[in-house]
Amino acid sequence: MTATALTTNTPTVAAAAAGPGSSTGPEIAPATGFRRRAVGAVAIVGGVLTAAGFAATVWEASGSKADYLASLVSDPFRSQLAAVLLHFGYMAFIPVLVVFAAMTRRRWRVGGTIGIGLSAIGALALPGLLVTDFYDMAMRQTLPVDMAVRASDAAQELPLGALVGGPFIMVMFVGFLVATVAAWRAGFAHWLMALPLVVGVALPMVFDVDPIANIVSGACLGLFLVSVGVAALRMSDAQWVTGRRDA
């Protein structure tokens, strides 16, 4: 074998060893772009529905169960509409976790995994909890006030009821915050993305049942979902597949 042959074959051997797609970037499946845009769009739509659901809700005058039940039946159609909007809006929490998984695929993997793990159960459970609004509304419409209150309280006091949502909801928001920080450190999100999430969770704690505070809280949560969706749309397919900011 001559020196010329060795020189000619060396690049070929190196390219073969590097594997397919190495000269043109990562291998990207044909459906990647569609799926990335679909996930981002669902997160955006979910954010809009969440904000609309909070705005449509008939908020109770106090923290008592009687006032809560009264608010549901004061405008039944509006209460049902709010529950439906929130049900479908909260479904966007799962696509948001998919976005965070893609963003932290390579950098800040531990933070991303912890955030997604903390959020998963609450994100899966929360949409289904809206069905209780319909049961509470029906009880208040068909039973005297005191009996409706007792029935609603009894349902919440069942020992395994806490496993359907309960503390997992607050843990979910903590997980969202951790995942957002991880996405920021990975280079795919701005730290300001966490601000509407924090404000949206804190407002109901500070102002309790204040209607304006609750509506603003819903708008903030919706803005958080929208911002995650927009970040997904701004990613390239190569970034989505590899988790590399420079891809």
Coordinates of N, CA and C in Angstrom, one line a residue:
M1 N 0.9 -1.2 0.0 CA 0.0 0.0 0.0 C 0.9 1.2 0.0
T2 N 0.6 2.2 -0.8 CA 1.4 3.4 -1.0 C 1.0 4.4 0.0
A3 N 1.9 5.4 0.2 CA 1.6 6.6 1.1 C 0.4 7.3 0.6
T4 N 0.2 7.4 -0.8 CA -1.0 8.1 -1.3 C -2.3 7.4 -0.9
A5 N -2.3 6.1 -0.9 CA -3.5 5.3 -0.6 C -3.8 5.5 0.9
L6 N -2.8 5.6 1.7 CA -3.0 5.8 3.2 C -3.6 7.2 3.4
T7 N -3.1 8.2 2.7 CA -3.6 9.5 2.9 C -5.0 9.6 2.4
T8 N -5.3 8.9 1.3 CA -6.7 9.0 0.8 C -7.7 8.3 1.7
N9 N -7.3 7.2 2.3 CA -8.3 6.4 3.1 C -8.5 7.0 4.5
T10 N -7.5 7.8 5.0 CA -7.6 8.2 6.4 C -8.9 9.0 6.7
P11 N -9.3 10.0 5.9 CA -10.5 10.7 6.2 C -11.7 9.8 6.2
T12 N -11.7 8.8 5.2 CA -12.9 7.9 5.1 C -13.0 7.0 6.4
V13 N -11.9 6.5 6.9 CA -11.9 5.7 8.1 C -12.3 6.6 9.3
A14 N -11.9 7.8 9.4 CA -12.2 8.7 10.5 C -13.7 9.0 10.5
A15 N -14.3 9.2 9.3 CA -15.7 9.6 9.2 C -16.5 8.4 9.6
A16 N -16.1 7.2 9.1 CA -16.8 6.0 9.5 C -16.8 5.7 11.0
A17 N -15.7 6.0 11.6 CA -15.6 5.8 13.1 C -16.4 6.8 13.8
A18 N -16.6 8.0 13.3 CA -17.4 9.0 14.0 C -18.8 8.7 14.0
G19 N -19.3 7.9 13.0 CA -20.7 7.5 13.0 C -21.5 8.3 12.1
P20 N -22.7 7.9 11.8 CA -23.6 8.6 10.9 C -24.0 9.9 11.4
G21 N -24.1 10.9 10.5 CA -24.7 12.2 10.9 C -23.7 13.1 11.5
S22 N -22.4 12.6 11.7 CA -21.4 13.4 12.4 C -21.0 14.6 11.6
S23 N -21.0 14.5 10.3 CA -20.5 15.6 9.5 C -21.6 16.7 9.3
T24 N -22.9 16.3 9.5 CA -24.0 17.2 9.2 C -24.8 17.5 10.5
G25 N -24.2 17.2 11.7 CA -24.9 17.5 12.9 C -25.7 16.2 13.4
P26 N -26.5 16.4 14.4 CA -27.2 15.2 15.0 C -28.3 14.7 14.1
E27 N -28.6 13.5 14.1 CA -29.6 12.9 13.3 C -31.0 13.3 13.9
I28 N -31.8 13.9 13.1 CA -33.1 14.4 13.6 C -34.2 13.7 12.9
A29 N -35.1 13.0 13.6 CA -36.2 12.3 13.0 C -37.2 13.3 12.3
P30 N -37.8 12.8 11.3 CA -38.7 13.7 10.5 C -39.8 14.4 11.3
A31 N -40.3 13.7 12.3 CA -41.4 14.3 13.1 C -41.0 15.2 14.2
T32 N -39.7 15.4 14.4 CA -39.2 16.2 15.5 C -39.8 17.6 15.5
G33 N -39.7 18.3 14.4 CA -40.1 19.7 14.3 C -41.6 19.8 14.7
F34 N -42.4 18.9 14.1 CA -43.8 18.9 14.3 C -44.1 18.7 15.8
R35 N -43.5 17.8 16.4 CA -43.8 17.4 17.8 C -43.3 18.6 18.7
R36 N -42.2 19.2 18.4 CA -41.7 20.3 19.2 C -42.7 21.5 19.2
R37 N -43.1 21.8 18.0 CA -44.1 22.9 17.8 C -45.4 22.6 18.4
A38 N -45.8 21.3 18.4 CA -47.1 20.9 19.0 C -47.0 21.0 20.5
V39 N -45.9 20.6 21.1 CA -45.8 20.7 22.5 C -45.8 22.1 23.0
G40 N -45.1 23.0 22.2 CA -45.0 24.4 22.5 C -46.4 25.1 22.4
A41 N -47.1 24.7 21.3 CA -48.4 25.3 21.1 C -49.4 24.9 22.2
V42 N -49.4 23.6 22.6 CA -50.3 23.1 23.7 C -50.0 23.9 25.0
A43 N -48.7 24.1 25.3 CA -48.4 24.9 26.5 C -48.9 26.3 26.4
I44 N -48.8 26.9 25.3 CA -49.4 28.3 25.1 C -50.9 28.3 25.2
V45 N -51.6 27.4 24.5 CA -53.0 27.3 24.6 C -53.4 27.0 26.1
G46 N -52.7 26.1 26.7 CA -53.0 25.8 28.1 C -52.9 27.0 29.0
G47 N -51.9 27.9 28.8 CA -51.7 29.1 29.5 C -52.9 30.0 29.4
V48 N -53.3 30.2 28.1 CA -54.5 31.1 27.9 C -55.7 30.5 28.5
L49 N -56.0 29.2 28.5 CA -57.2 28.6 29.1 C -57.1 28.7 30.6
T50 N -55.9 28.6 31.2 CA -55.8 28.7 32.6 C -56.1 30.1 33.1
A51 N -55.6 31.1 32.4 CA -55.9 32.5 32.8 C -57.4 32.8 32.6
A52 N -58.0 32.3 31.5 CA -59.4 32.5 31.3 C -60.2 31.8 32.3
G53 N -59.8 30.6 32.8 CA -60.6 29.9 33.8 C -60.6 30.6 35.1
F54 N -59.5 31.2 35.5 CA -59.4 32.0 36.7 C -60.3 33.2 36.6
A55 N -60.3 33.9 35.4 CA -61.1 35.1 35.2 C -62.6 34.7 35.2
A56 N -62.9 33.6 34.8 CA -64.4 33.2 34.7 C -64.9 32.7 36.0
T57 N -64.1 32.3 36.9 CA -64.5 31.7 38.2 C -65.3 32.7 39.0
V58 N -66.4 32.3 39.6 CA -67.2 33.1 40.6 C -66.5 32.8 42.0
W59 N -65.8 33.8 42.4 CA -65.0 33.6 43.7 C -65.9 33.8 44.9
E60 N -65.6 32.9 45.9 CA -66.4 33.0 47.1 C -66.1 34.3 48.0
A61 N -67.0 34.7 48.8 CA -66.8 35.9 49.6 C -65.9 35.6 50.8
S62 N -65.8 34.4 51.3 CA -64.9 34.1 52.4 C -64.4 32.7 52.3
G63 N -63.6 32.2 53.2 CA -63.1 30.9 53.2 C -64.0 29.8 53.7
S64 N -65.2 30.1 54.0 CA -66.1 29.1 54.6 C -66.6 28.2 53.4
K65 N -66.9 26.9 53.8 CA -67.4 26.0 52.8 C -68.8 26.4 52.3
A66 N -69.6 27.0 53.2 CA -71.0 27.5 52.7 C -70.8 28.6 51.6
D67 N -69.9 29.5 51.8 CA -69.7 30.5 50.8 C -69.2 30.0 49.5
Y68 N -68.3 29.0 49.6 CA -67.8 28.3 48.4 C -68.9 27.7 47.6
L69 N -69.7 26.9 48.3 CA -70.8 26.3 47.6 C -71.8 27.3 47.0
A70 N -72.0 28.4 47.8 CA -72.9 29.4 47.3 C -72.4 30.1 46.0
S71 N -71.1 30.2 45.9 CA -70.5 30.8 44.8 C -70.7 30.0 43.5
L72 N -70.7 28.6 43.7 CA -70.8 27.7 42.6 C -72.2 27.8 42.0
V73 N -73.2 28.0 42.8 CA -74.6 28.0 42.3 C -75.1 29.4 42.0
S74 N -74.3 30.5 42.3 CA -74.8 31.8 42.1 C -74.9 32.1 40.6
D75 N -74.0 31.4 39.8 CA -74.0 31.5 38.3 C -73.5 30.1 37.8
P76 N -74.4 29.2 37.8 CA -74.0 27.8 37.4 C -73.3 27.6 36.1
F77 N -73.8 28.3 35.1 CA -73.1 28.2 33.8 C -71.7 28.7 33.9
R78 N -71.5 29.9 34.5 CA -70.1 30.4 34.6 C -69.2 29.5 35.4
S79 N -69.8 28.9 36.5 CA -68.9 28.0 37.3 C -68.5 26.8 36.5
Q80 N -69.5 26.3 35.7 CA -69.1 25.1 34.9 C -68.1 25.5 33.8
L81 N -68.3 26.6 33.2 CA -67.3 27.1 32.2 C -65.9 27.2 32.8
A82 N -65.8 27.8 33.9 CA -64.5 28.0 34.6 C -63.9 26.6 34.9
A83 N -64.7 25.7 35.3 CA -64.1 24.4 35.6 C -63.6 23.7 34.4
V84 N -64.3 23.8 33.3 CA -63.9 23.2 32.0 C -62.6 23.9 31.5
L85 N -62.6 25.2 31.5 CA -61.4 25.9 31.1 C -60.2 25.5 31.9
L86 N -60.3 25.4 33.2 CA -59.2 25.1 34.0 C -58.8 23.6 33.8
H87 N -59.8 22.8 33.6 CA -59.5 21.3 33.4 C -58.6 21.2 32.2
F88 N -58.9 21.8 31.1 CA -58.1 21.7 29.9 C -56.8 22.5 30.0
G89 N -56.9 23.6 30.7 CA -55.7 24.5 30.8 C -54.6 23.7 31.6
Y90 N -55.1 23.1 32.7 CA -54.1 22.4 33.6 C -53.5 21.2 32.8
M91 N -54.1 20.7 31.8 CA -53.6 19.6 31.0 C -52.2 20.0 30.4
A92 N -52.0 21.2 30.2 CA -50.8 21.7 29.6 C -49.6 21.5 30.5
F93 N -49.8 21.2 31.8 CA -48.7 21.0 32.7 C -47.8 19.9 32.2
I94 N -48.4 18.8 31.7 CA -47.5 17.7 31.2 C -46.7 18.1 30.0
P95 N -47.2 18.8 29.0 CA -46.3 19.2 27.9 C -45.2 20.2 28.4
V96 N -45.5 21.0 29.4 CA -44.5 21.8 30.0 C -43.3 21.0 30.6
L97 N -43.6 19.9 31.2 CA -42.6 19.0 31.8 C -41.8 18.4 30.6
V98 N -42.4 18.1 29.5 CA -41.7 17.6 28.3 C -40.7 18.6 27.8
V99 N -41.1 19.9 27.8 CA -40.2 20.9 27.4 C -39.0 21.0 28.3
F100 N -39.2 21.0 29.6 CA -38.1 21.0 30.6 C -37.2 19.8 30.4
A101 N -37.8 18.7 30.1 CA -36.9 17.5 29.9 C -36.0 17.7 28.7
A102 N -36.5 18.3 27.6 CA -35.7 18.5 26.5 C -34.6 19.6 26.7
M103 N -35.0 20.6 27.5 CA -34.0 21.7 27.8 C -32.9 21.2 28.7
T104 N -33.2 20.3 29.6 CA -32.1 19.9 30.5 C -31.6 18.5 30.2
R105 N -31.7 18.1 28.9 CA -31.2 16.8 28.4 C -29.7 16.6 28.6
R106 N -29.0 17.7 28.4 CA -27.5 17.6 28.5 C -26.9 18.4 29.7
R107 N -27.4 19.6 30.0 CA -26.9 20.4 31.1 C -27.9 20.5 32.2
W108 N -27.4 20.5 33.4 CA -28.3 20.6 34.6 C -29.3 19.5 34.6
R109 N -28.9 18.3 34.2 CA -29.7 17.1 34.2 C -30.3 16.8 35.5
V110 N -29.5 16.9 36.6 CA -30.0 16.5 37.9 C -31.1 17.5 38.4
G111 N -30.9 18.8 38.2 CA -31.9 19.7 38.5 C -33.2 19.5 37.7
G112 N -33.0 19.3 36.4 CA -34.2 19.1 35.6 C -35.0 17.8 36.0
T113 N -34.2 16.7 36.3 CA -34.9 15.5 36.7 C -35.6 15.7 38.1
I114 N -35.0 16.4 39.0 CA -35.6 16.6 40.3 C -36.9 17.4 40.1
G115 N -36.8 18.5 39.3 CA -38.0 19.3 39.1 C -39.1 18.5 38.4
I116 N -38.8 17.8 37.4 CA -39.8 17.0 36.7 C -40.4 15.9 37.7
G117 N -39.6 15.3 38.4 CA -40.0 14.3 39.4 C -41.0 14.8 40.4
L118 N -40.6 16.0 40.9 CA -41.5 16.6 42.0 C -42.8 17.1 41.4
S119 N -42.8 17.4 40.1 CA -44.0 18.0 39.5 C -45.0 17.0 38.9
A120 N -44.5 15.8 38.6 CA -45.2 14.8 37.8 C -46.5 14.4 38.4
I121 N -46.6 14.0 39.7 CA -47.8 13.5 40.3 C -48.9 14.6 40.3
G122 N -48.5 15.8 40.8 CA -49.4 16.9 40.8 C -49.9 17.3 39.5
A123 N -49.1 17.3 38.5 CA -49.5 17.7 37.1 C -50.5 16.7 36.5
L124 N -50.3 15.4 36.9 CA -51.2 14.4 36.4 C -52.6 14.5 37.1
A125 N -52.5 14.8 38.4 CA -53.7 14.8 39.3 C -54.6 16.0 39.1
L126 N -54.0 17.2 39.0 CA -54.7 18.5 39.1 C -55.9 18.6 38.1
P127 N -55.7 18.3 36.8 CA -56.9 18.4 35.9 C -58.1 17.7 36.4
G128 N -57.9 16.5 36.9 CA -59.1 15.7 37.3 C -59.8 16.2 38.5
L129 N -59.1 17.0 39.3 CA -59.7 17.5 40.5 C -60.9 18.5 40.2
L130 N -60.9 19.1 39.0 CA -62.0 20.0 38.7 C -63.3 19.4 38.6
V131 N -63.4 18.0 38.5 CA -64.7 17.4 38.5 C -65.4 17.6 39.8
T132 N -64.7 17.8 40.9 CA -65.4 18.0 42.2 C -66.2 19.3 42.2
D133 N -65.9 20.2 41.4 CA -66.8 21.4 41.3 C -68.2 21.1 40.9
F134 N -68.3 20.1 40.0 CA -69.6 19.7 39.5 C -70.4 19.0 40.6
Y135 N -69.7 18.1 41.3 CA -70.4 17.4 42.4 C -70.8 18.4 43.5
D136 N -69.9 19.3 43.9 CA -70.3 20.3 44.9 C -71.4 21.2 44.5
M137 N -71.4 21.5 43.2 CA -72.5 22.3 42.7 C -73.9 21.6 42.7
A138 N -73.8 20.3 42.3 CA -75.1 19.5 42.4 C -75.6 19.3 43.8
M139 N -74.6 19.1 44.7 CA -75.0 18.9 46.1 C -75.7 20.2 46.7
R140 N -75.1 21.4 46.3 CA -75.7 22.6 46.8 C -77.1 22.9 46.2
Q141 N -77.3 22.5 44.9 CA -78.5 22.7 44.3 C -79.6 21.8 44.7
T142 N -79.3 20.6 45.2 CA -80.3 19.6 45.6 C -80.5 19.4 47.1
L143 N -79.5 19.9 47.9 CA -79.6 19.6 49.3 C -79.7 21.0 50.1
P144 N -80.2 21.0 51.3 CA -80.1 22.1 52.2 C -78.7 22.5 52.4
V145 N -78.4 23.8 52.8 CA -77.1 24.3 52.9 C -76.3 23.4 53.9
D146 N -76.8 23.1 55.1 CA -76.1 22.4 56.1 C -75.7 21.0 55.7
M147 N -76.6 20.4 55.0 CA -76.4 19.0 54.5 C -75.3 19.0 53.4
A148 N -75.4 20.0 52.5 CA -74.4 20.1 51.4 C -73.0 20.3 52.0
V149 N -72.9 21.2 53.0 CA -71.6 21.4 53.6 C -71.1 20.2 54.2
R150 N -72.0 19.4 54.9 CA -71.5 18.2 55.6 C -71.0 17.2 54.6
A151 N -71.8 17.1 53.5 CA -71.4 16.1 52.5 C -70.1 16.4 51.8
S152 N -69.9 17.7 51.5 CA -68.6 18.1 50.9 C -67.5 17.9 51.8
D153 N -67.7 18.3 53.1 CA -66.6 18.1 54.1 C -66.3 16.6 54.3
A154 N -67.3 15.8 54.3 CA -67.1 14.3 54.5 C -66.3 13.7 53.4
A155 N -66.5 14.2 52.1 CA -65.7 13.7 51.0 C -64.2 14.1 51.2
Q156 N -64.0 15.3 51.7 CA -62.6 15.7 51.8 C -61.9 15.1 53.0
E157 N -62.7 14.5 53.9 CA -62.1 13.9 55.1 C -61.8 12.4 55.0
L158 N -62.2 11.9 53.9 CA -61.9 10.5 53.7 C -60.4 10.3 53.7
P159 N -59.9 9.2 54.4 CA -58.4 9.1 54.7 C -57.5 9.1 53.4
L160 N -58.0 8.5 52.3 CA -57.1 8.4 51.2 C -57.3 9.5 50.2
G161 N -58.2 10.4 50.5 CA -58.5 11.5 49.6 C -57.3 12.4 49.4
A162 N -56.4 12.5 50.4 CA -55.2 13.4 50.2 C -54.3 12.9 49.2
L163 N -54.4 11.6 48.8 CA -53.5 11.1 47.8 C -53.9 11.5 46.4
V164 N -55.1 12.0 46.3 CA -55.6 12.5 45.0 C -55.4 14.0 45.0
G165 N -54.2 14.4 44.7 CA -53.9 15.9 44.7 C -53.3 16.2 46.1
G166 N -54.0 16.9 46.9 CA -53.6 17.3 48.2 C -52.2 18.0 48.2
P167 N -51.3 17.5 49.0 CA -50.0 18.1 49.1 C -49.2 18.0 47.8
F168 N -49.5 17.1 46.9 CA -48.8 17.0 45.7 C -48.9 18.3 44.8
I169 N -50.0 19.0 45.0 CA -50.1 20.2 44.2 C -49.1 21.3 44.5
M170 N -48.8 21.5 45.8 CA -47.8 22.5 46.2 C -46.4 21.9 45.8
V171 N -46.2 20.6 46.0 CA -44.9 20.0 45.5 C -44.7 20.2 44.0
M172 N -45.8 20.2 43.3 CA -45.7 20.4 41.8 C -45.2 21.7 41.5
F173 N -45.7 22.8 42.2 CA -45.2 24.1 41.9 C -43.7 24.3 42.3
V174 N -43.3 23.6 43.4 CA -41.9 23.7 43.8 C -41.1 23.0 42.7
G175 N -41.6 21.9 42.1 CA -40.9 21.2 41.1 C -40.8 22.1 39.8
F176 N -41.9 22.8 39.5 CA -41.8 23.7 38.3 C -40.7 24.7 38.5
L177 N -40.6 25.3 39.7 CA -39.6 26.3 40.0 C -38.2 25.7 39.8
V178 N -38.0 24.5 40.4 CA -36.6 23.8 40.2 C -36.3 23.6 38.8
A179 N -37.3 23.1 38.0 CA -37.1 22.8 36.6 C -36.8 24.1 35.8
T180 N -37.5 25.2 36.2 CA -37.3 26.4 35.5 C -35.9 26.9 35.7
V181 N -35.4 26.8 36.9 CA -34.0 27.2 37.2 C -33.0 26.4 36.5
A182 N -33.3 25.1 36.4 CA -32.4 24.2 35.6 C -32.4 24.5 34.1
A183 N -33.6 24.9 33.6 CA -33.7 25.3 32.2 C -32.9 26.6 31.9
W184 N -33.0 27.5 32.9 CA -32.2 28.8 32.8 C -30.7 28.5 32.8
R185 N -30.3 27.7 33.7 CA -28.9 27.3 33.8 C -28.4 26.6 32.6
A186 N -29.3 25.8 32.0 CA -28.9 25.1 30.8 C -28.9 26.0 29.5
G187 N -29.4 27.2 29.7 CA -29.2 28.2 28.6 C -30.5 28.3 27.7
F188 N -31.6 27.7 28.1 CA -32.8 27.7 27.2 C -33.9 28.6 27.8
A189 N -33.7 29.2 28.9 CA -34.8 30.0 29.5 C -34.2 31.2 30.2
H190 N -34.9 32.2 30.4 CA -34.5 33.4 31.2 C -35.0 33.2 32.6
W191 N -34.2 33.8 33.5 CA -34.6 33.6 34.9 C -35.9 34.3 35.2
L192 N -36.3 35.3 34.4 CA -37.6 35.9 34.6 C -38.8 35.0 34.4
M193 N -38.6 33.9 33.7 CA -39.6 32.9 33.5 C -40.2 32.4 34.8
A194 N -39.4 32.4 35.9 CA -39.8 31.9 37.2 C -40.6 32.9 37.9
L195 N -40.6 34.2 37.6 CA -41.2 35.3 38.3 C -42.8 35.1 38.3
P196 N -43.4 34.9 37.1 CA -44.9 34.8 37.2 C -45.3 33.5 37.9
L197 N -44.5 32.5 37.9 CA -44.8 31.3 38.7 C -44.8 31.6 40.2
V198 N -43.8 32.2 40.6 CA -43.7 32.5 42.1 C -44.9 33.5 42.5
V199 N -45.1 34.5 41.7 CA -46.2 35.5 42.0 C -47.5 34.7 42.0
G200 N -47.7 33.9 41.0 CA -49.0 33.2 40.9 C -49.3 32.3 42.0
V201 N -48.3 31.7 42.6 CA -48.5 30.8 43.7 C -48.6 31.6 45.0
A202 N -47.9 32.7 45.1 CA -47.9 33.4 46.4 C -49.1 34.3 46.6
L203 N -49.7 34.8 45.6 CA -50.8 35.7 45.7 C -52.0 35.1 46.5
P204 N -52.5 33.9 46.2 CA -53.6 33.4 47.0 C -53.2 33.1 48.4
M205 N -51.9 32.8 48.7 CA -51.5 32.6 50.1 C -51.6 33.9 50.9
V206 N -51.2 35.0 50.2 CA -51.1 36.3 50.9 C -52.5 36.9 51.1
F207 N -53.3 36.9 50.0 CA -54.6 37.5 50.0 C -55.8 36.6 50.2
D208 N -55.6 35.3 50.4 CA -56.6 34.3 50.7 C -57.6 34.3 49.5
V209 N -58.9 34.7 49.8 CA -59.9 34.6 48.8 C -60.2 35.9 48.0
D210 N -59.3 36.8 48.0 CA -59.6 38.1 47.3 C -59.7 37.8 45.8
P211 N -60.9 38.1 45.2 CA -61.1 37.8 43.8 C -60.0 38.4 42.8
I212 N -59.7 39.7 43.0 CA -58.7 40.3 42.1 C -57.3 39.6 42.2
A213 N -56.9 39.2 43.5 CA -55.7 38.5 43.6 C -55.7 37.2 42.9
N214 N -56.8 36.5 43.0 CA -56.9 35.2 42.4 C -56.9 35.3 40.9
I215 N -57.5 36.3 40.3 CA -57.5 36.5 38.9 C -56.1 36.8 38.4
V216 N -55.4 37.7 39.1 CA -54.0 38.0 38.8 C -53.2 36.7 38.9
S217 N -53.4 36.0 39.9 CA -52.7 34.7 40.1 C -52.9 33.8 38.9
G218 N -54.1 33.7 38.4 CA -54.3 32.8 37.2 C -53.6 33.4 36.0
A219 N -53.6 34.7 35.9 CA -52.9 35.3 34.7 C -51.4 35.0 34.8
C220 N -50.9 35.1 36.0 CA -49.4 34.8 36.2 C -49.1 33.3 35.8
L221 N -50.0 32.4 36.3 CA -49.7 31.0 36.0 C -49.9 30.8 34.5
G222 N -50.9 31.4 33.9 CA -51.0 31.3 32.4 C -49.8 31.9 31.7
L223 N -49.3 33.0 32.2 CA -48.1 33.6 31.6 C -46.9 32.6 31.7
F224 N -46.8 32.0 32.8 CA -45.7 31.0 33.0 C -45.8 29.9 31.9
L225 N -47.0 29.3 31.7 CA -47.2 28.3 30.7 C -46.9 28.8 29.3
V226 N -47.3 30.0 29.0 CA -47.1 30.6 27.7 C -45.6 30.8 27.5
S227 N -44.9 31.3 28.5 CA -43.5 31.5 28.3 C -42.7 30.2 28.1
V228 N -43.1 29.1 28.7 CA -42.4 27.9 28.4 C -42.7 27.4 27.0
G229 N -44.0 27.6 26.6 CA -44.3 27.2 25.2 C -43.6 28.0 24.2
V230 N -43.4 29.3 24.4 CA -42.7 30.1 23.5 C -41.2 29.7 23.4
A231 N -40.7 29.4 24.6 CA -39.3 28.9 24.6 C -39.1 27.7 23.8
A232 N -40.1 26.8 23.9 CA -40.0 25.5 23.1 C -40.1 25.8 21.6
L233 N -40.9 26.8 21.2 CA -41.0 27.1 19.8 C -39.7 27.8 19.3
R234 N -39.0 28.5 20.2 CA -37.8 29.2 19.8 C -36.6 28.2 19.7
M235 N -36.7 27.0 20.2 CA -35.6 26.1 20.1 C -35.5 25.5 18.7
S236 N -34.4 25.2 18.3 CA -34.2 24.5 17.0 C -34.4 23.0 17.2
D237 N -34.7 22.3 16.1 CA -34.9 20.8 16.2 C -33.6 20.2 16.8
A238 N -32.4 20.7 16.4 CA -31.2 20.1 16.9 C -31.0 20.3 18.4
Q239 N -31.4 21.5 18.9 CA -31.4 21.8 20.3 C -32.4 20.9 21.1
W240 N -33.5 20.7 20.5 CA -34.5 19.8 21.1 C -34.1 18.4 21.3
V241 N -33.3 17.9 20.3 CA -32.9 16.5 20.3 C -31.7 16.4 21.2
T242 N -30.8 17.3 21.1 CA -29.5 17.1 21.8 C -29.4 17.8 23.2
G243 N -30.2 18.9 23.4 CA -30.1 19.6 24.6 C -28.9 20.5 24.7
R244 N -28.3 20.7 23.5 CA -27.1 21.6 23.4 C -27.5 23.0 22.9
R245 N -27.1 24.0 23.6 CA -27.5 25.4 23.3 C -26.9 25.8 21.9
D246 N -25.7 25.3 21.6 CA -25.0 25.7 20.4 C -25.3 24.7 19.2
A247 N -26.3 23.8 19.4 CA -26.6 22.9 18.3 C -27.3 23.6 17.1

